[in-house]
Amino acid sequence: MKRPGPLLTLLAGLVLGVFLLSLNAATGTRTASADQKNPPGATVSPAAPGASASPSSPDPSSPGSSPSSSPAVRPVPDADYAGRTDDDSSAVAVSLRNGKAIAYFCDGHDKESWLKGDVGNDGALKLTGRGGAELNGTLDDGRRIRGTVDLGGRRYGFTADRAVKPSGLYRATSTVRGAKIDGGWIVLPGGRQVGVVDRDGTPSKAPAIDPETGAVTIDGHRIVARPVTP
């Protein structure tokens, strides 16, 4: 058998060399591309569908994001007040219950007025009565009411201190000997009483009531005056 000639051997080696060079070139390109995307030591995590790179918004229900609460409004306390006008001519009593107020002004002779209205959260009072009567006042830390009463074309300044029973405001209505009786009384701290009884539209000084029971005798007839609240 004859051995391959030198030329054939050279051609075979040339073909093999070209093949190897082509293979290495293809393999090196793929490896370099993969290395660029995933460097050695890097950990690749698959991206979640729809994932966003923006930071998450704070939870409005979390303690750190809750809005500051408004300070609680302290309700006006239920209480009764009684006192005198600045000129000492008349008396004023006010009863407060559940944000409502009723007041009575009288001079103990023939001048009187019942007034009513609301009490503001700040302790302000604006009460109205018949004939344009008006009471404006301010509750001073629950201890007293200072204000004015406008009645019959005059303005009376007054101070009414917090009253403790039997001090306070009383009223009695009845019919005595065919006449309609409507009486109002203010029992001042210390026990002094100021009141007016209206008989069918004619006012006059009221007799004293028993502050413990409210009993009073008018024109020979015994009736009972009761504490007044709104």
Coordinates of C-alpha atoms in Angstrom, one line a residue:
M1 CA 0.0 0.0 0.0
K2 CA 1.2 3.4 -0.9
R3 CA 1.4 6.2 1.8
P4 CA -0.5 9.5 1.2
G5 CA 1.6 12.0 -0.6
P6 CA 2.9 15.1 1.0
L7 CA 0.4 17.3 -0.8
L8 CA -2.6 15.3 0.3
T9 CA -1.4 15.4 3.9
L10 CA -0.9 19.1 3.7
L11 CA -4.4 19.7 2.3
A12 CA -6.0 17.6 5.0
G13 CA -4.2 19.5 7.7
L14 CA -5.2 22.8 6.2
V15 CA -8.9 21.8 6.1
L16 CA -8.7 20.6 9.7
G17 CA -7.1 23.9 10.8
V18 CA -9.8 26.0 9.1
F19 CA -12.5 23.9 10.8
L20 CA -11.0 24.3 14.2
L21 CA -10.6 28.1 13.8
S22 CA -14.2 28.4 12.7
L23 CA -15.4 26.4 15.7
N24 CA -13.4 28.4 18.2
A25 CA -14.6 31.7 16.8
A26 CA -18.2 30.7 17.1
T27 CA -17.7 29.4 20.6
G28 CA -15.8 32.4 21.8
T29 CA -18.5 34.8 20.6
R30 CA -21.2 33.0 22.4
T31 CA -19.3 32.8 25.6
A32 CA -18.3 36.4 25.6
S33 CA -21.9 37.5 25.0
A34 CA -23.1 35.3 27.9
D35 CA -20.3 36.6 30.2
Q36 CA -21.3 40.2 29.4
K37 CA -24.9 39.5 30.5
N38 CA -24.1 37.4 33.5
P39 CA -20.7 38.2 35.0
P40 CA -19.0 35.5 37.1
G41 CA -20.4 35.3 40.6
A42 CA -23.6 37.2 39.7
T43 CA -27.0 35.8 40.8
V44 CA -29.7 36.1 38.2
S45 CA -33.3 36.5 39.4
P46 CA -36.2 36.3 37.0
A47 CA -38.2 39.5 36.8
A48 CA -41.8 39.2 38.0
P49 CA -44.4 40.1 35.5
G50 CA -45.7 43.6 35.8
A51 CA -43.0 44.5 38.5
S52 CA -42.3 48.2 38.9
A53 CA -39.1 49.8 40.1
S54 CA -40.9 52.7 41.8
P55 CA -40.9 52.7 45.6
S56 CA -44.1 51.6 47.4
S57 CA -46.4 54.2 48.8
P58 CA -46.8 54.4 52.6
D59 CA -49.9 52.6 54.0
P60 CA -52.3 55.4 55.0
S61 CA -53.6 53.1 57.8
S62 CA -50.2 52.7 59.4
P63 CA -49.7 54.4 62.7
G64 CA -47.0 56.7 61.4
S65 CA -49.3 58.1 58.7
S66 CA -52.5 58.6 60.7
P67 CA -53.8 62.3 60.6
S68 CA -53.6 64.2 63.9
S69 CA -56.9 64.2 65.8
S70 CA -58.7 67.4 66.7
P71 CA -58.8 68.3 70.3
A72 CA -62.1 67.3 72.0
V73 CA -64.6 70.0 72.7
R74 CA -65.5 70.1 76.3
P75 CA -69.3 70.4 76.7
V76 CA -70.8 73.2 78.7
P77 CA -71.7 71.8 82.2
D78 CA -75.3 71.7 83.3
A79 CA -75.8 74.1 86.2
D80 CA -77.9 77.0 87.6
Y81 CA -76.8 80.6 88.1
A82 CA -78.3 83.5 90.1
G83 CA -77.2 87.0 90.8
R84 CA -78.0 90.7 90.7
T85 CA -77.7 93.5 88.1
D86 CA -74.9 95.9 88.4
D87 CA -77.2 98.7 89.6
D88 CA -78.7 96.3 92.2
S89 CA -82.2 97.0 90.8
S90 CA -83.1 93.5 89.6
A91 CA -82.1 89.9 89.7
V92 CA -81.2 87.4 87.0
A93 CA -81.2 83.6 87.0
V94 CA -80.0 81.2 84.3
S95 CA -80.5 77.5 84.0
L96 CA -78.3 75.4 81.6
R97 CA -79.1 71.9 80.4
N98 CA -77.7 70.0 77.4
G99 CA -76.6 73.1 75.6
K100 CA -79.9 74.9 76.1
A101 CA -80.6 77.8 78.4
I102 CA -83.6 79.5 80.1
A103 CA -83.3 82.7 82.0
Y104 CA -85.5 85.0 84.1
F105 CA -85.1 88.7 84.8
C106 CA -87.3 90.5 87.4
D107 CA -87.1 93.5 89.6
G108 CA -89.4 92.1 92.3
H109 CA -92.2 94.6 91.6
D110 CA -93.7 94.7 88.1
K111 CA -90.9 94.2 85.6
E112 CA -90.0 90.7 84.4
S113 CA -89.0 88.7 81.3
W114 CA -88.5 85.0 80.5
L115 CA -85.7 84.3 77.9
K116 CA -84.4 81.2 76.2
G117 CA -81.9 80.0 73.6
D118 CA -78.8 78.0 73.0
V119 CA -75.4 77.9 74.6
G120 CA -72.3 77.9 72.4
N121 CA -69.4 75.5 72.9
D122 CA -67.4 78.5 73.9
G123 CA -69.9 79.3 76.7
A124 CA -71.5 82.2 74.9
L125 CA -75.2 82.8 75.5
K126 CA -77.7 84.7 73.3
L127 CA -81.2 84.4 74.7
T128 CA -84.4 86.1 73.5
G129 CA -87.8 86.8 75.1
R130 CA -91.0 88.6 74.4
G131 CA -91.1 92.2 73.3
G132 CA -87.6 92.2 72.0
A133 CA -86.0 91.3 75.3
E134 CA -82.4 89.9 74.9
L135 CA -79.8 88.5 77.2
N136 CA -76.1 88.2 76.0
G137 CA -73.6 86.6 78.3
T138 CA -70.5 84.5 78.6
L139 CA -69.9 81.6 80.9
D140 CA -66.7 82.2 82.9
D141 CA -65.1 78.8 83.4
G142 CA -68.3 77.3 84.8
R143 CA -68.2 79.6 87.9
R144 CA -70.4 82.6 86.8
I145 CA -72.1 84.2 83.9
R146 CA -71.4 87.8 83.1
G147 CA -73.5 89.7 80.6
T148 CA -76.3 92.2 79.8
V149 CA -80.1 92.1 79.6
D150 CA -81.9 94.5 77.2
L151 CA -85.4 95.1 78.3
G152 CA -87.9 98.0 77.9
G153 CA -85.4 100.3 76.2
R154 CA -82.7 99.8 79.0
R155 CA -79.6 97.7 79.3
Y156 CA -78.7 96.0 82.6
G157 CA -75.3 94.6 83.2
F158 CA -75.3 91.6 85.6
T159 CA -73.2 88.9 87.2
A160 CA -74.8 85.5 88.1
D161 CA -72.8 83.1 90.2
R162 CA -73.2 79.4 90.2
A163 CA -76.1 78.5 92.4
V164 CA -76.4 75.6 94.9
K165 CA -79.9 74.4 95.8
P166 CA -82.2 75.8 97.1
S167 CA -80.7 78.9 95.3
G168 CA -81.9 79.0 91.6
L169 CA -84.9 79.6 89.5
Y170 CA -88.5 78.6 90.2
R171 CA -91.9 79.0 88.5
A172 CA -95.5 78.3 89.3
T173 CA -98.6 78.4 87.1
S174 CA -102.2 77.9 88.2
T175 CA -105.7 79.3 88.2
V176 CA -106.8 81.0 91.4
R177 CA -110.4 82.4 91.8
G178 CA -110.8 82.4 88.0
A179 CA -107.5 84.3 87.4
K180 CA -104.6 82.8 85.6
I181 CA -101.5 82.9 87.8
D182 CA -97.9 82.8 86.5
G183 CA -95.2 83.4 89.1
G184 CA -91.4 83.5 88.8
W185 CA -88.9 83.5 91.7
I186 CA -85.2 83.8 91.9
V187 CA -83.6 82.5 95.2
L188 CA -80.2 84.2 95.5
P189 CA -77.2 82.7 97.3
G190 CA -77.8 83.6 101.0
G191 CA -81.6 83.0 100.7
R192 CA -82.9 86.4 99.5
Q193 CA -85.8 86.0 97.1
V194 CA -86.9 88.2 94.2
G195 CA -90.2 87.4 92.4
V196 CA -93.1 88.6 90.4
V197 CA -96.6 87.1 90.1
D198 CA -98.6 87.9 87.0
R199 CA -102.4 87.8 87.5
D200 CA -104.2 87.8 84.1
G201 CA -101.5 90.2 82.7
T202 CA -101.1 92.4 85.8
P203 CA -97.7 91.9 87.5
S204 CA -97.0 92.5 91.2
K205 CA -94.5 91.5 93.9
A206 CA -94.6 87.8 94.6
P207 CA -95.0 86.4 98.1
A208 CA -92.0 84.3 99.3
I209 CA -91.9 80.6 98.6
D210 CA -90.7 77.8 100.8
P211 CA -87.3 77.1 99.1
E212 CA -87.3 73.5 100.4
T213 CA -90.7 72.5 99.1
G214 CA -91.6 75.4 96.7
A215 CA -94.9 75.9 98.4
V216 CA -96.4 79.4 98.2
T217 CA -99.8 80.9 99.1
I218 CA -101.3 83.3 96.5
D219 CA -104.7 84.9 97.2
G220 CA -105.5 82.3 99.8
H221 CA -104.7 79.4 97.5
R222 CA -101.7 77.1 98.1
I223 CA -99.7 76.3 94.9
V224 CA -96.2 74.9 94.4
A225 CA -93.3 76.6 92.5
R226 CA -90.9 74.1 90.9
P227 CA -87.3 74.5 89.7
V228 CA -87.0 75.6 86.1
T229 CA -84.8 73.9 83.5
P230 CA -84.7 74.2 79.7

